[in-house]
Every structure is written in C-alpha cells, then in structure tokens.
Amino acid sequence: MSLLRSRRGWGIGAVVAAGVSGVLIVQGMSGGGADSAADDSKAASGPIASEEYAAALKVAADGGSATLAKRDAKPFSMLGVTWSDPSAKMAGKVEVRTRDAGTDNWSSWLELGTDSGPGEEGATRAGTEPAWVGASDGVEVRVDGKASAELPKGLRVDMIDPGTSSVTDLEPAGYVAAASTESPDPSVTPDVSESPSPTATDSASASESPSAPPTVPPSASESPSSAPVTTPPATTSAPATPTTAPPSTGPTAPPSTAVRPPITLRAGWGADESMSPEAPDYLTGGIKAVVVHHTAETNDYTCDQSPAIIRGIYTYHVKTNGWKDIGYNFLVDKCGTIFEGRKGGVDKPVFGAHAYGFNSQTTGISVLGNYNLVEPPTAVLTSVARLAAWKLGQYGVDPGPTATTTLVAGAAGTSQYNSRTWKTGDQLSFPTIHGHGDGYATECPGTKLYAQLPTIRSYAAGPVTGLTLKSVTGAGTSGTRTYTKSAITVNWSATTPTALIAKFEVLVDGKVAATTAGTATSGNVNLALGTHSVAVRATHISGKATTTAAATVVAETTAPAFTTAPNLSLTTGTVNTTAVPVTLKWKATDAAALKEVRLTAPVAKTYGPTVTSANLTSKSGAATTWSMTAYDQAGNTKAASVAGTPMILQETSATRTGTWTAKSSTSYLGGKSFSSSAKNASMTWTFTGRSAALAVSRASTSGQVNVFVDNVKVATVDLKSATTKYRDAIWTKSWSASAKHTVKIVVVGTTGRPTVTTDGLVYLK
C-alpha cells in the first residue's frame, strides 16, 4: 500500500491527461547504475500505453451508501474506487464485482482496501487500493458507509486497461514548458454504458507557476449540490519529441555489502514514461530501513501478467490519484521476480511514496497479492530478502533479526501491530526490515506476510544455514577417513534458499581448491598425494561465510598386494560332472585401507576385506581360470588368478584287490559304482595333481574305510549317514604343488555294517 511523501523539487511543469502543451526531454534508459548487468533481460518492446475509464457512483439520499449498478464497460483489468478530496478518508466498506470478458461470468464481491492512508502531496484524488481483476468488461460497485461518517464526495470507480501495444522506447527525463498558453478542452464523456442516472461532468485544468507545485492530473471540481463527478477521458499517453537537454543523474550509487539481485527495470514492464515526466527526488540521508508492503489485491494471477499489473498500479497512482509516479520503489511478484518501481535508478536512494511519515528515510518493497490469508511463497521471501540486503547494504545497515534503526516521524501516527502512537518529530525505533503496519494503522503487508518478516530478516542477514558436507565421492571411506587416488567430488546441502547464496567453495587444507555457484550442491577437486582436510564454505549474499566441519581425505596410489596368491583345492560336498565342489583361497592387504576383493571370472562375486576363502563349484574335465582383483579404498587395484581342472576317475581306473561288486544307477557318477563288504578289499588310484577327493555313496548301514596317501595311512573314514547320499565327496587332501600321488582305500569290515560303496576319485590338475 502506498502513502504520502513530500512532493518537493518536481521541476517546472507536468504533462496531464487533459493535455498541457510542452516538450518532453527523453532519455534512452531506465536507471540501473553500475550494476545494470544484473538487470533482468526480459524487457518489453517499448513503453506500453494504458487506458483509464471511470464512472460515477450514485450516492444514496442519506449519504451513507453509494452504488454503481451492473453495467457493460470497455475492457479493463484493474480497478479502484476514488473520491475527489485527497485528504478525505473512507469510513466504510467498498466492494466491487466484475464480469469476466471471456466467460461472461460475474465474480464474487471483492472488498477493496481503504486503509492505505493519505496519498502523495499534490495528489488530486484519494482512493482504495487498486485491485487486479483480470480481463473484464462489466462492473458493479457498492459502498456501505459507517453511520458515524459521511461518505467522501465525488465517488467513482476507475477502471484501467494496462495495454499490450508498444508506443516508443524513449523515456522522458523532464518536462520543459512550451511558450503556448492554450488550454485544453476539459470536457469528457463517460466510458461505460450505464442505466439512467444523474448527468455527470468532469472539468480539468493544469497550471504552471514557478511558485506553486504542478497538479498531475487535475482535480475534478465538485460542490455538494452537484451531480456526481465522472471520469477523465480514456487516454493513451505517448512520449513527445525529445530534446538534447541532459537528464539529472542524481546522487552517486554507493556500493553494497550484499550482491545485487536481478531486477526487471521499468522498460522491462513497459512503463510509459510520458505519464511521469518529472525528475525523481532522492533521500538526503540514505536508506535507513526497508518497508514491506503487499498490494492487497488478488493472488489469482499468473506471473506473466505481472508487468501488466504493475502498469495498472502505475496508471492508477499517476493518472487516477494524481501522483508523481508509482509509489513503491520496488515490486515483487509471487514468482519472486523483482521489478523497478519509482524511477530514479534502482541503485540510488529514490524518494518513494509508500510509508506515510517515513518515506524520507526508507525504501518500499511491495509484493503483488493479498497476504492476509495466503502464505507467501518462498520465492517471495527470498527475493524480498535479497533486495533488502542489497539496498540496506549500500548504507551499512544491518538487516538482521534483531537489528533496529531510529526513524524520525514526519507525521503523527499509530502502529497497526503494537498500538504504539507518536507525534510528528518523535524518534522511533523500528526493525531495519519492517512491515507497513509497524508505521501506520494498516493491515499491510497482510498478517501472513508480516509473520514471515523474521524469516526475511534472517534470509537477508545470513549466514547460510544448515550447511552440511554430505559425502565425498569418487573414493571409498573407511572409518572416518575417505580415500582417493586424486579426483574427488564433494557433496553438500544447505537449508538457505540458493538465491541467497553467493557461492560455495571447496577448501583443501584451508585453501580454496574449487568455487561454484550458489545453486550448486557439489564440486570437483584433485588432491595431491597425502592426507588432507576437506571442507565446504558457503558465502551468503551479505558476504558472511559459514564452513562445514572438515573431512579427512587420503590421496594415495599404492596398489594392494596378494600376500597369499589365489589357490584352488577340492572340498567336501556333492559331486556332479558340471559342478565339482572347490575352495578358492587368497589373502590381500593394502598399505592404506583394503576395500574388497572381487572374483571376476568364471563368475562375478565380491568379498569383504577380511574374507580369505570361498566355496564354489567348477565343471569337471574343463580348465577354468579363476580371476581376482583386490581394490583399496582409493580405487587402486591388483589382479591375480589361478587355473585348475577337476578330473573324475571312475572305479574302473583303479587297481582293485579283494571282492568288489558293480552297481548301476543314474545316481552314480558315470552311472556305475562298486561296493565291497570284504575286509581288506582295496582300491588304488594313481594321478598327477594338487588336490584329491574321495566320492562315495552313503547310508545308515554304510561301513568304514582306511585311507592311504602315497602308501601312508592318513585317515579312517566312516561312510555312515542318517540320510542316503550319492556322489558325496567325504574326504579331501591338497598339496601346495601338483605332483604324482596315489590314494588307496581299504575296507575295514565294520561289525554289523561292513559294506562300503565308492563312486570314484576326483582330483585337481
């Protein structure tokens, strides 16, 4: 909501809707200062003409209410209700509803805000806050006055079409009066169709005098006995021919401690600068505080409509209220786009019209929408914080949660939020970022947005919060240390919105090794060999920095070692021609930290750093190479392998003594086995290999055998089993190297269960 500011130093004249003869001095820029590279590039093709229409309200005989019956209207998207006395207040409820130009549906009643306070000095009309209603072609108004107060005179509804067509790219920098004193034709015609009502007229005049301030636009004359005043004509302003007179550049823009956010300048939202040709004024003492507002209109808009909404507010402030320019210094839409408001340079202390009594010490940021019931989006909070940090940072003002400043009241007033009252000249303490309602009796910036001011202050002040080093990838971690050969990716997170973060830096041993944008969540660095401390530092737009706890990262390139090379042996278990049980053994170590050992062929398996063996199976009669690779945490590797061929020797390949009986079954290896119950019956196999396994059939009545290796008894093996088993490798023997060996079994002749059944010998060559 916009409020009074002194209208001093306005130059010698002004262009008004009724038409004042003169020449506009123009300039081809909108005021951006040295940081203009940060401006939003989404510029309109040129200034966009707007049109304004009005219709008088019919006041009831008792003066306590006023209406405008449903009627057609020229296309408009914004409206407000105004009255002729700029100092009068509306003590009543003002509601409007409109007809959608696309669907012909009438909207619900919308209450317009009436607590915005006095308008700018020199204003010609006072009014409600303007409301964006979207493309409309019909209107109805009702005003319910309070019994204790008479409605202000000259009530009318002002409708604005913000336009879509470009008129020129030139921007006026001032106004030079021409020699002609011809007066324009002041007569107007109502621009909306209306059912029979009292005839309305409107007169307008403009004067120039070195000793008096100009009037922009003119006031409508009115007497208590006259019919209601109606509208200024629908006007389309276009810049006049430029002269060579240079514009005033104003004060030098001071640097800021905070990063400047992207800002869409006035040209970007299509400002028709011929509407407000007078030079801007500037704060002599710089900016001491930021005042946050909302426009108190609908939240039901799309962000591509924001430029049109701002053009509507601009037109309402200038053409309807008669202000010098749009009141706000900056505007922010619900998507977080920042727009330049009042002209004069976004990086300069432009004197705005937004906070009655405090305009000479503050800058005003208004959020498009009504935030009494709706929570402001994070994008809004972020952009308001960025902008506030930058503007306050130009003058060394702390935007923090507890920071305050002393402002001198330019007028008596009352706070909406704490009932504090003051007189003109009182010195008052305010937060350096505060709401409009802190300095005036208004709900602005809405209860929901006001409740988020502490968040905005924290966002603006910094530092970055929630900064966490999440992980270091491209390497392995063991305990509290991370290992790499050199390259690492450092990953982090933060809770502060990225738009408020100027940059991230990866620190290695306290020095910057990599710098990323504030939107990044990771960074890559290469480390020299050795042990390092790695951390992440986040710099807020205010320049404040936060650093994470450091992680220890070891860069090393020494490969692991197999202190026990991979070796293969036969093991117990069921033997099949395609799957002979084997055991693979190894031992790997690393100078830093062993991560794992991977078996890559003939099958793929991964084993932890402390595992040194695995039971597997191998196809008989086929040579197989078992390939292994040891990995350390840094990613260094060492490969090793072993080859082996399991062979099955049938009983027919053995030398037998004593009585043996052949048996046939598909359960036996090769479909045949031999049994014997004769004590000392024997069977001997000769082979060249490095491991051997005795395969037998087993049952609850099976007996025992003595096993001899190279003519030396090494074991007595009991074949008894509670369950029947076939092809069971019950006994194994391995050697460190391949050699010629004999394995002999001798039947023990166990009492009560003398029979044994053999199913061959398996050896590994």
mmCIF file with all atom_site columns, C-alpha atoms in Angstrom, residues 580-737:
data_model
loop_
_atom_site.group_PDB
_atom_site.id
_atom_site.type_symbol
_atom_site.label_atom_id
_atom_site.label_alt_id
_atom_site.label_comp_id
_atom_site.label_asym_id
_atom_site.label_entity_id
_atom_site.label_seq_id
_atom_site.pdbx_PDB_ins_code
_atom_site.Cartn_x
_atom_site.Cartn_y
_atom_site.Cartn_z
_atom_site.occupancy
_atom_site.B_iso_or_equiv
_atom_site.pdbx_formal_charge
_atom_site.auth_seq_id
_atom_site.auth_comp_id
_atom_site.auth_asym_id
_atom_site.auth_atom_id
_atom_site.pdbx_PDB_model_num
ATOM 1   C CA . VAL A 1 580 ? 32.644 -80.160  -8.581  1.00 0.00 ? 580 VAL A CA 1
ATOM 2   C CA . PRO A 1 581 ? 32.972 -78.546  -5.106  1.00 0.00 ? 581 PRO A CA 1
ATOM 3   C CA . VAL A 1 582 ? 36.142 -76.437  -4.839  1.00 0.00 ? 582 VAL A CA 1
ATOM 4   C CA . THR A 1 583 ? 37.570 -73.961  -2.368  1.00 0.00 ? 583 THR A CA 1
ATOM 5   C CA . LEU A 1 584 ? 39.237 -70.758  -3.599  1.00 0.00 ? 584 LEU A CA 1
ATOM 6   C CA . LYS A 1 585 ? 41.652 -69.216  -1.099  1.00 0.00 ? 585 LYS A CA 1
ATOM 7   C CA . TRP A 1 586 ? 43.603 -65.935  -1.077  1.00 0.00 ? 586 TRP A CA 1
ATOM 8   C CA . LYS A 1 587 ? 44.795 -63.128  1.180   1.00 0.00 ? 587 LYS A CA 1
ATOM 9   C CA . ALA A 1 588 ? 45.043 -59.474  0.116   1.00 0.00 ? 588 ALA A CA 1
ATOM 10  C CA . THR A 1 589 ? 46.418 -56.493  2.031   1.00 0.00 ? 589 THR A CA 1
ATOM 11  C CA . ASP A 1 590 ? 46.848 -52.753  1.444   1.00 0.00 ? 590 ASP A CA 1
ATOM 12  C CA . ALA A 1 591 ? 49.167 -50.135  2.877   1.00 0.00 ? 591 ALA A CA 1
ATOM 13  C CA . ALA A 1 592 ? 46.235 -47.755  3.485   1.00 0.00 ? 592 ALA A CA 1
ATOM 14  C CA . ALA A 1 593 ? 42.837 -49.461  3.522   1.00 0.00 ? 593 ALA A CA 1
ATOM 15  C CA . LEU A 1 594 ? 41.732 -52.560  1.628   1.00 0.00 ? 594 LEU A CA 1
ATOM 16  C CA . LYS A 1 595 ? 38.177 -52.206  0.397   1.00 0.00 ? 595 LYS A CA 1
ATOM 17  C CA . GLU A 1 596 ? 37.292 -55.555  -1.200  1.00 0.00 ? 596 GLU A CA 1
ATOM 18  C CA . VAL A 1 597 ? 38.382 -58.459  -3.376  1.00 0.00 ? 597 VAL A CA 1
ATOM 19  C CA . ARG A 1 598 ? 36.358 -59.233  -6.463  1.00 0.00 ? 598 ARG A CA 1
ATOM 20  C CA . LEU A 1 599 ? 36.131 -62.550  -8.262  1.00 0.00 ? 599 LEU A CA 1
ATOM 21  C CA . THR A 1 600 ? 35.638 -61.562  -11.884 1.00 0.00 ? 600 THR A CA 1
ATOM 22  C CA . ALA A 1 601 ? 35.764 -64.976  -13.639 1.00 0.00 ? 601 ALA A CA 1
ATOM 23  C CA . PRO A 1 602 ? 34.333 -67.504  -14.196 1.00 0.00 ? 602 PRO A CA 1
ATOM 24  C CA . VAL A 1 603 ? 31.633 -65.897  -12.042 1.00 0.00 ? 603 VAL A CA 1
ATOM 25  C CA . ALA A 1 604 ? 31.377 -62.422  -10.516 1.00 0.00 ? 604 ALA A CA 1
ATOM 26  C CA . LYS A 1 605 ? 31.405 -62.135  -6.747  1.00 0.00 ? 605 LYS A CA 1
ATOM 27  C CA . THR A 1 606 ? 32.630 -59.536  -4.282  1.00 0.00 ? 606 THR A CA 1
ATOM 28  C CA . TYR A 1 607 ? 34.215 -60.304  -0.907  1.00 0.00 ? 607 TYR A CA 1
ATOM 29  C CA . GLY A 1 608 ? 34.948 -58.041  2.020   1.00 0.00 ? 608 GLY A CA 1
ATOM 30  C CA . PRO A 1 609 ? 38.483 -57.084  3.056   1.00 0.00 ? 609 PRO A CA 1
ATOM 31  C CA . THR A 1 610 ? 38.708 -59.755  5.776   1.00 0.00 ? 610 THR A CA 1
ATOM 32  C CA . VAL A 1 611 ? 37.378 -62.681  3.695   1.00 0.00 ? 611 VAL A CA 1
ATOM 33  C CA . THR A 1 612 ? 40.109 -65.102  2.536   1.00 0.00 ? 612 THR A CA 1
ATOM 34  C CA . SER A 1 613 ? 38.245 -68.070  1.042   1.00 0.00 ? 613 SER A CA 1
ATOM 35  C CA . ALA A 1 614 ? 35.088 -69.083  -0.775  1.00 0.00 ? 614 ALA A CA 1
ATOM 36  C CA . ASN A 1 615 ? 33.401 -72.392  -1.583  1.00 0.00 ? 615 ASN A CA 1
ATOM 37  C CA . LEU A 1 616 ? 32.473 -72.634  -5.245  1.00 0.00 ? 616 LEU A CA 1
ATOM 38  C CA . THR A 1 617 ? 31.912 -75.261  -7.953  1.00 0.00 ? 617 THR A CA 1
ATOM 39  C CA . SER A 1 618 ? 33.788 -75.990  -11.159 1.00 0.00 ? 618 SER A CA 1
ATOM 40  C CA . LYS A 1 619 ? 32.943 -78.016  -14.254 1.00 0.00 ? 619 LYS A CA 1
ATOM 41  C CA . SER A 1 620 ? 34.812 -81.324  -14.424 1.00 0.00 ? 620 SER A CA 1
ATOM 42  C CA . GLY A 1 621 ? 37.163 -82.018  -17.292 1.00 0.00 ? 621 GLY A CA 1
ATOM 43  C CA . ALA A 1 622 ? 37.394 -78.308  -18.250 1.00 0.00 ? 622 ALA A CA 1
ATOM 44  C CA . ALA A 1 623 ? 40.259 -75.969  -17.450 1.00 0.00 ? 623 ALA A CA 1
ATOM 45  C CA . THR A 1 624 ? 38.982 -72.905  -15.578 1.00 0.00 ? 624 THR A CA 1
ATOM 46  C CA . THR A 1 625 ? 40.843 -69.704  -14.716 1.00 0.00 ? 625 THR A CA 1
ATOM 47  C CA . TRP A 1 626 ? 39.729 -68.004  -11.514 1.00 0.00 ? 626 TRP A CA 1
ATOM 48  C CA . SER A 1 627 ? 40.487 -64.262  -11.820 1.00 0.00 ? 627 SER A CA 1
ATOM 49  C CA . MET A 1 628 ? 40.557 -61.982  -8.799  1.00 0.00 ? 628 MET A CA 1
ATOM 50  C CA . THR A 1 629 ? 41.158 -58.246  -8.270  1.00 0.00 ? 629 THR A CA 1
ATOM 51  C CA . ALA A 1 630 ? 41.900 -56.558  -4.961  1.00 0.00 ? 630 ALA A CA 1
ATOM 52  C CA . TYR A 1 631 ? 40.637 -52.966  -4.513  1.00 0.00 ? 631 TYR A CA 1
ATOM 53  C CA . ASP A 1 632 ? 41.704 -50.482  -1.900  1.00 0.00 ? 632 ASP A CA 1
ATOM 54  C CA . GLN A 1 633 ? 39.529 -47.578  -0.730  1.00 0.00 ? 633 GLN A CA 1
ATOM 55  C CA . ALA A 1 634 ? 41.363 -45.186  -3.018  1.00 0.00 ? 634 ALA A CA 1
ATOM 56  C CA . GLY A 1 635 ? 40.490 -47.241  -6.083  1.00 0.00 ? 635 GLY A CA 1
ATOM 57  C CA . ASN A 1 636 ? 43.923 -48.742  -6.648  1.00 0.00 ? 636 ASN A CA 1
ATOM 58  C CA . THR A 1 637 ? 43.825 -52.372  -7.815  1.00 0.00 ? 637 THR A CA 1
ATOM 59  C CA . LYS A 1 638 ? 45.885 -55.542  -8.023  1.00 0.00 ? 638 LYS A CA 1
ATOM 60  C CA . ALA A 1 639 ? 44.932 -58.560  -10.154 1.00 0.00 ? 639 ALA A CA 1
ATOM 61  C CA . ALA A 1 640 ? 45.834 -62.253  -9.690  1.00 0.00 ? 640 ALA A CA 1
ATOM 62  C CA . SER A 1 641 ? 44.483 -65.592  -10.902 1.00 0.00 ? 641 SER A CA 1
ATOM 63  C CA . VAL A 1 642 ? 44.723 -69.368  -10.599 1.00 0.00 ? 642 VAL A CA 1
ATOM 64  C CA . ALA A 1 643 ? 43.705 -72.101  -13.052 1.00 0.00 ? 643 ALA A CA 1
ATOM 65  C CA . GLY A 1 644 ? 42.507 -75.637  -12.348 1.00 0.00 ? 644 GLY A CA 1
ATOM 66  C CA . THR A 1 645 ? 40.787 -78.622  -13.971 1.00 0.00 ? 645 THR A CA 1
ATOM 67  C CA . PRO A 1 646 ? 38.743 -81.041  -11.823 1.00 0.00 ? 646 PRO A CA 1
ATOM 68  C CA . MET A 1 647 ? 39.017 -84.633  -13.139 1.00 0.00 ? 647 MET A CA 1
ATOM 69  C CA . ILE A 1 648 ? 36.815 -87.624  -12.184 1.00 0.00 ? 648 ILE A CA 1
ATOM 70  C CA . LEU A 1 649 ? 38.458 -91.073  -12.041 1.00 0.00 ? 649 LEU A CA 1
ATOM 71  C CA . GLN A 1 650 ? 35.942 -93.912  -12.146 1.00 0.00 ? 650 GLN A CA 1
ATOM 72  C CA . GLU A 1 651 ? 36.469 -97.139  -10.180 1.00 0.00 ? 651 GLU A CA 1
ATOM 73  C CA . THR A 1 652 ? 37.390 -98.840  -13.435 1.00 0.00 ? 652 THR A CA 1
ATOM 74  C CA . SER A 1 653 ? 40.513 -96.661  -13.453 1.00 0.00 ? 653 SER A CA 1
ATOM 75  C CA . ALA A 1 654 ? 41.596 -98.021  -10.068 1.00 0.00 ? 654 ALA A CA 1
ATOM 76  C CA . THR A 1 655 ? 43.604 -101.094 -9.131  1.00 0.00 ? 655 THR A CA 1
ATOM 77  C CA . ARG A 1 656 ? 41.336 -103.352 -7.063  1.00 0.00 ? 656 ARG A CA 1
ATOM 78  C CA . THR A 1 657 ? 42.062 -106.195 -4.643  1.00 0.00 ? 657 THR A CA 1
ATOM 79  C CA . GLY A 1 658 ? 39.518 -108.429 -2.931  1.00 0.00 ? 658 GLY A CA 1
ATOM 80  C CA . THR A 1 659 ? 35.858 -108.738 -3.869  1.00 0.00 ? 659 THR A CA 1
ATOM 81  C CA . TRP A 1 660 ? 34.037 -105.721 -5.375  1.00 0.00 ? 660 TRP A CA 1
ATOM 82  C CA . THR A 1 661 ? 30.539 -105.742 -6.852  1.00 0.00 ? 661 THR A CA 1
ATOM 83  C CA . ALA A 1 662 ? 29.495 -103.320 -9.619  1.00 0.00 ? 662 ALA A CA 1
ATOM 84  C CA . LYS A 1 663 ? 26.203 -101.360 -9.248  1.00 0.00 ? 663 LYS A CA 1
ATOM 85  C CA . SER A 1 664 ? 24.325 -99.356  -11.872 1.00 0.00 ? 664 SER A CA 1
ATOM 86  C CA . SER A 1 665 ? 22.169 -96.260  -11.245 1.00 0.00 ? 665 SER A CA 1
ATOM 87  C CA . THR A 1 666 ? 21.775 -92.763  -12.634 1.00 0.00 ? 666 THR A CA 1
ATOM 88  C CA . SER A 1 667 ? 22.584 -91.565  -9.122  1.00 0.00 ? 667 SER A CA 1
ATOM 89  C CA . TYR A 1 668 ? 26.187 -92.706  -9.540  1.00 0.00 ? 668 TYR A CA 1
ATOM 90  C CA . LEU A 1 669 ? 28.925 -90.849  -11.372 1.00 0.00 ? 669 LEU A CA 1
ATOM 91  C CA . GLY A 1 670 ? 29.061 -92.333  -14.844 1.00 0.00 ? 670 GLY A CA 1
ATOM 92  C CA . GLY A 1 671 ? 26.008 -94.453  -13.933 1.00 0.00 ? 671 GLY A CA 1
ATOM 93  C CA . LYS A 1 672 ? 28.076 -97.113  -12.085 1.00 0.00 ? 672 LYS A CA 1
ATOM 94  C CA . SER A 1 673 ? 29.711 -97.693  -8.687  1.00 0.00 ? 673 SER A CA 1
ATOM 95  C CA . PHE A 1 674 ? 31.484 -100.507 -6.805  1.00 0.00 ? 674 PHE A CA 1
ATOM 96  C CA . SER A 1 675 ? 30.634 -101.992 -3.396  1.00 0.00 ? 675 SER A CA 1
ATOM 97  C CA . SER A 1 676 ? 32.540 -104.335 -1.064  1.00 0.00 ? 676 SER A CA 1
ATOM 98  C CA . SER A 1 677 ? 31.978 -105.857 2.371   1.00 0.00 ? 677 SER A CA 1
ATOM 99  C CA . ALA A 1 678 ? 35.195 -107.908 2.305   1.00 0.00 ? 678 ALA A CA 1
ATOM 100 C CA . LYS A 1 679 ? 37.651 -106.859 4.942   1.00 0.00 ? 679 LYS A CA 1
ATOM 101 C CA . ASN A 1 680 ? 40.937 -105.535 3.465   1.00 0.00 ? 680 ASN A CA 1
ATOM 102 C CA . ALA A 1 681 ? 39.496 -105.316 -0.045  1.00 0.00 ? 681 ALA A CA 1
ATOM 103 C CA . SER A 1 682 ? 41.225 -102.284 -1.593  1.00 0.00 ? 682 SER A CA 1
ATOM 104 C CA . MET A 1 683 ? 41.078 -99.839  -4.476  1.00 0.00 ? 683 MET A CA 1
ATOM 105 C CA . THR A 1 684 ? 44.020 -97.649  -5.559  1.00 0.00 ? 684 THR A CA 1
ATOM 106 C CA . TRP A 1 685 ? 44.052 -94.621  -7.904  1.00 0.00 ? 685 TRP A CA 1
ATOM 107 C CA . THR A 1 686 ? 47.176 -93.020  -9.315  1.00 0.00 ? 686 THR A CA 1
ATOM 108 C CA . PHE A 1 687 ? 47.087 -89.411  -10.641 1.00 0.00 ? 687 PHE A CA 1
ATOM 109 C CA . THR A 1 688 ? 49.114 -86.236  -11.041 1.00 0.00 ? 688 THR A CA 1
ATOM 110 C CA . GLY A 1 689 ? 47.527 -83.244  -9.394  1.00 0.00 ? 689 GLY A CA 1
ATOM 111 C CA . ARG A 1 690 ? 47.445 -80.929  -6.358  1.00 0.00 ? 690 ARG A CA 1
ATOM 112 C CA . SER A 1 691 ? 44.185 -81.951  -4.669  1.00 0.00 ? 691 SER A CA 1
ATOM 113 C CA . ALA A 1 692 ? 42.095 -85.126  -4.346  1.00 0.00 ? 692 ALA A CA 1
ATOM 114 C CA . ALA A 1 693 ? 38.617 -86.005  -3.048  1.00 0.00 ? 693 ALA A CA 1
ATOM 115 C CA . LEU A 1 694 ? 37.044 -89.427  -2.371  1.00 0.00 ? 694 LEU A CA 1
ATOM 116 C CA . ALA A 1 695 ? 33.476 -89.711  -3.678  1.00 0.00 ? 695 ALA A CA 1
ATOM 117 C CA . VAL A 1 696 ? 31.206 -92.335  -2.075  1.00 0.00 ? 696 VAL A CA 1
ATOM 118 C CA . SER A 1 697 ? 27.600 -93.329  -1.591  1.00 0.00 ? 697 SER A CA 1
ATOM 119 C CA . ARG A 1 698 ? 26.342 -93.239  1.993   1.00 0.00 ? 698 ARG A CA 1
ATOM 120 C CA . ALA A 1 699 ? 23.540 -94.780  4.024   1.00 0.00 ? 699 ALA A CA 1
ATOM 121 C CA . SER A 1 700 ? 22.745 -95.713  7.608   1.00 0.00 ? 700 SER A CA 1
ATOM 122 C CA . THR A 1 701 ? 24.302 -99.214  7.017   1.00 0.00 ? 701 THR A CA 1
ATOM 123 C CA . SER A 1 702 ? 27.499 -97.989  5.376   1.00 0.00 ? 702 SER A CA 1
ATOM 124 C CA . GLY A 1 703 ? 30.811 -99.102  6.891   1.00 0.00 ? 703 GLY A CA 1
ATOM 125 C CA . GLN A 1 704 ? 34.310 -97.599  7.132   1.00 0.00 ? 704 GLN A CA 1
ATOM 126 C CA . VAL A 1 705 ? 37.474 -97.401  5.009   1.00 0.00 ? 705 VAL A CA 1
ATOM 127 C CA . ASN A 1 706 ? 41.095 -96.658  5.809   1.00 0.00 ? 706 ASN A CA 1
ATOM 128 C CA . VAL A 1 707 ? 42.663 -94.063  3.502   1.00 0.00 ? 707 VAL A CA 1
ATOM 129 C CA . PHE A 1 708 ? 46.308 -94.241  2.466   1.00 0.00 ? 708 PHE A CA 1
ATOM 130 C CA . VAL A 1 709 ? 48.096 -91.449  0.600   1.00 0.00 ? 709 VAL A CA 1
ATOM 131 C CA . ASP A 1 710 ? 51.341 -92.369  -1.090  1.00 0.00 ? 710 ASP A CA 1
ATOM 132 C CA . ASN A 1 711 ? 51.295 -95.643  0.925   1.00 0.00 ? 711 ASN A CA 1
ATOM 133 C CA . VAL A 1 712 ? 50.866 -93.832  4.235   1.00 0.00 ? 712 VAL A CA 1
ATOM 134 C CA . LYS A 1 713 ? 47.655 -94.201  6.214   1.00 0.00 ? 713 LYS A CA 1
ATOM 135 C CA . VAL A 1 714 ? 46.177 -90.762  6.782   1.00 0.00 ? 714 VAL A CA 1
ATOM 136 C CA . ALA A 1 715 ? 42.608 -91.400  7.952   1.00 0.00 ? 715 ALA A CA 1
ATOM 137 C CA . THR A 1 716 ? 39.786 -93.790  8.747   1.00 0.00 ? 716 THR A CA 1
ATOM 138 C CA . VAL A 1 717 ? 36.611 -92.519  7.114   1.00 0.00 ? 717 VAL A CA 1
ATOM 139 C CA . ASP A 1 718 ? 33.139 -93.594  8.251   1.00 0.00 ? 718 ASP A CA 1
ATOM 140 C CA . LEU A 1 719 ? 30.593 -93.620  5.412   1.00 0.00 ? 719 LEU A CA 1
ATOM 141 C CA . LYS A 1 720 ? 27.576 -93.977  7.712   1.00 0.00 ? 720 LYS A CA 1
ATOM 142 C CA . SER A 1 721 ? 24.870 -91.347  7.197   1.00 0.00 ? 721 SER A CA 1
ATOM 143 C CA . ALA A 1 722 ? 21.386 -90.926  8.618   1.00 0.00 ? 722 ALA A CA 1
ATOM 144 C CA . THR A 1 723 ? 20.225 -89.965  5.130   1.00 0.00 ? 723 THR A CA 1
ATOM 145 C CA . THR A 1 724 ? 21.127 -91.572  1.840   1.00 0.00 ? 724 THR A CA 1
ATOM 146 C CA . LYS A 1 725 ? 23.695 -89.623  -0.146  1.00 0.00 ? 725 LYS A CA 1
ATOM 147 C CA . TYR A 1 726 ? 25.191 -90.164  -3.578  1.00 0.00 ? 726 TYR A CA 1
ATOM 148 C CA . ARG A 1 727 ? 28.402 -88.784  -5.101  1.00 0.00 ? 727 ARG A CA 1
ATOM 149 C CA . ASP A 1 728 ? 29.421 -87.372  -1.752  1.00 0.00 ? 728 ASP A CA 1
ATOM 150 C CA . ALA A 1 729 ? 32.991 -86.052  -1.565  1.00 0.00 ? 729 ALA A CA 1
ATOM 151 C CA . ILE A 1 730 ? 33.607 -87.184  2.010   1.00 0.00 ? 730 ILE A CA 1
ATOM 152 C CA . TRP A 1 731 ? 37.387 -86.803  2.296   1.00 0.00 ? 731 TRP A CA 1
ATOM 153 C CA . THR A 1 732 ? 39.882 -84.419  0.629   1.00 0.00 ? 732 THR A CA 1
ATOM 154 C CA . LYS A 1 733 ? 43.621 -83.883  0.549   1.00 0.00 ? 733 LYS A CA 1
ATOM 155 C CA . SER A 1 734 ? 45.564 -81.000  -1.039  1.00 0.00 ? 734 SER A CA 1
ATOM 156 C CA . TRP A 1 735 ? 49.220 -80.155  -1.746  1.00 0.00 ? 735 TRP A CA 1
ATOM 157 C CA . SER A 1 736 ? 50.997 -76.897  -2.422  1.00 0.00 ? 736 SER A CA 1
ATOM 158 C CA . ALA A 1 737 ? 52.002 -78.014  -5.907  1.00 0.00 ? 737 ALA A CA 1
#
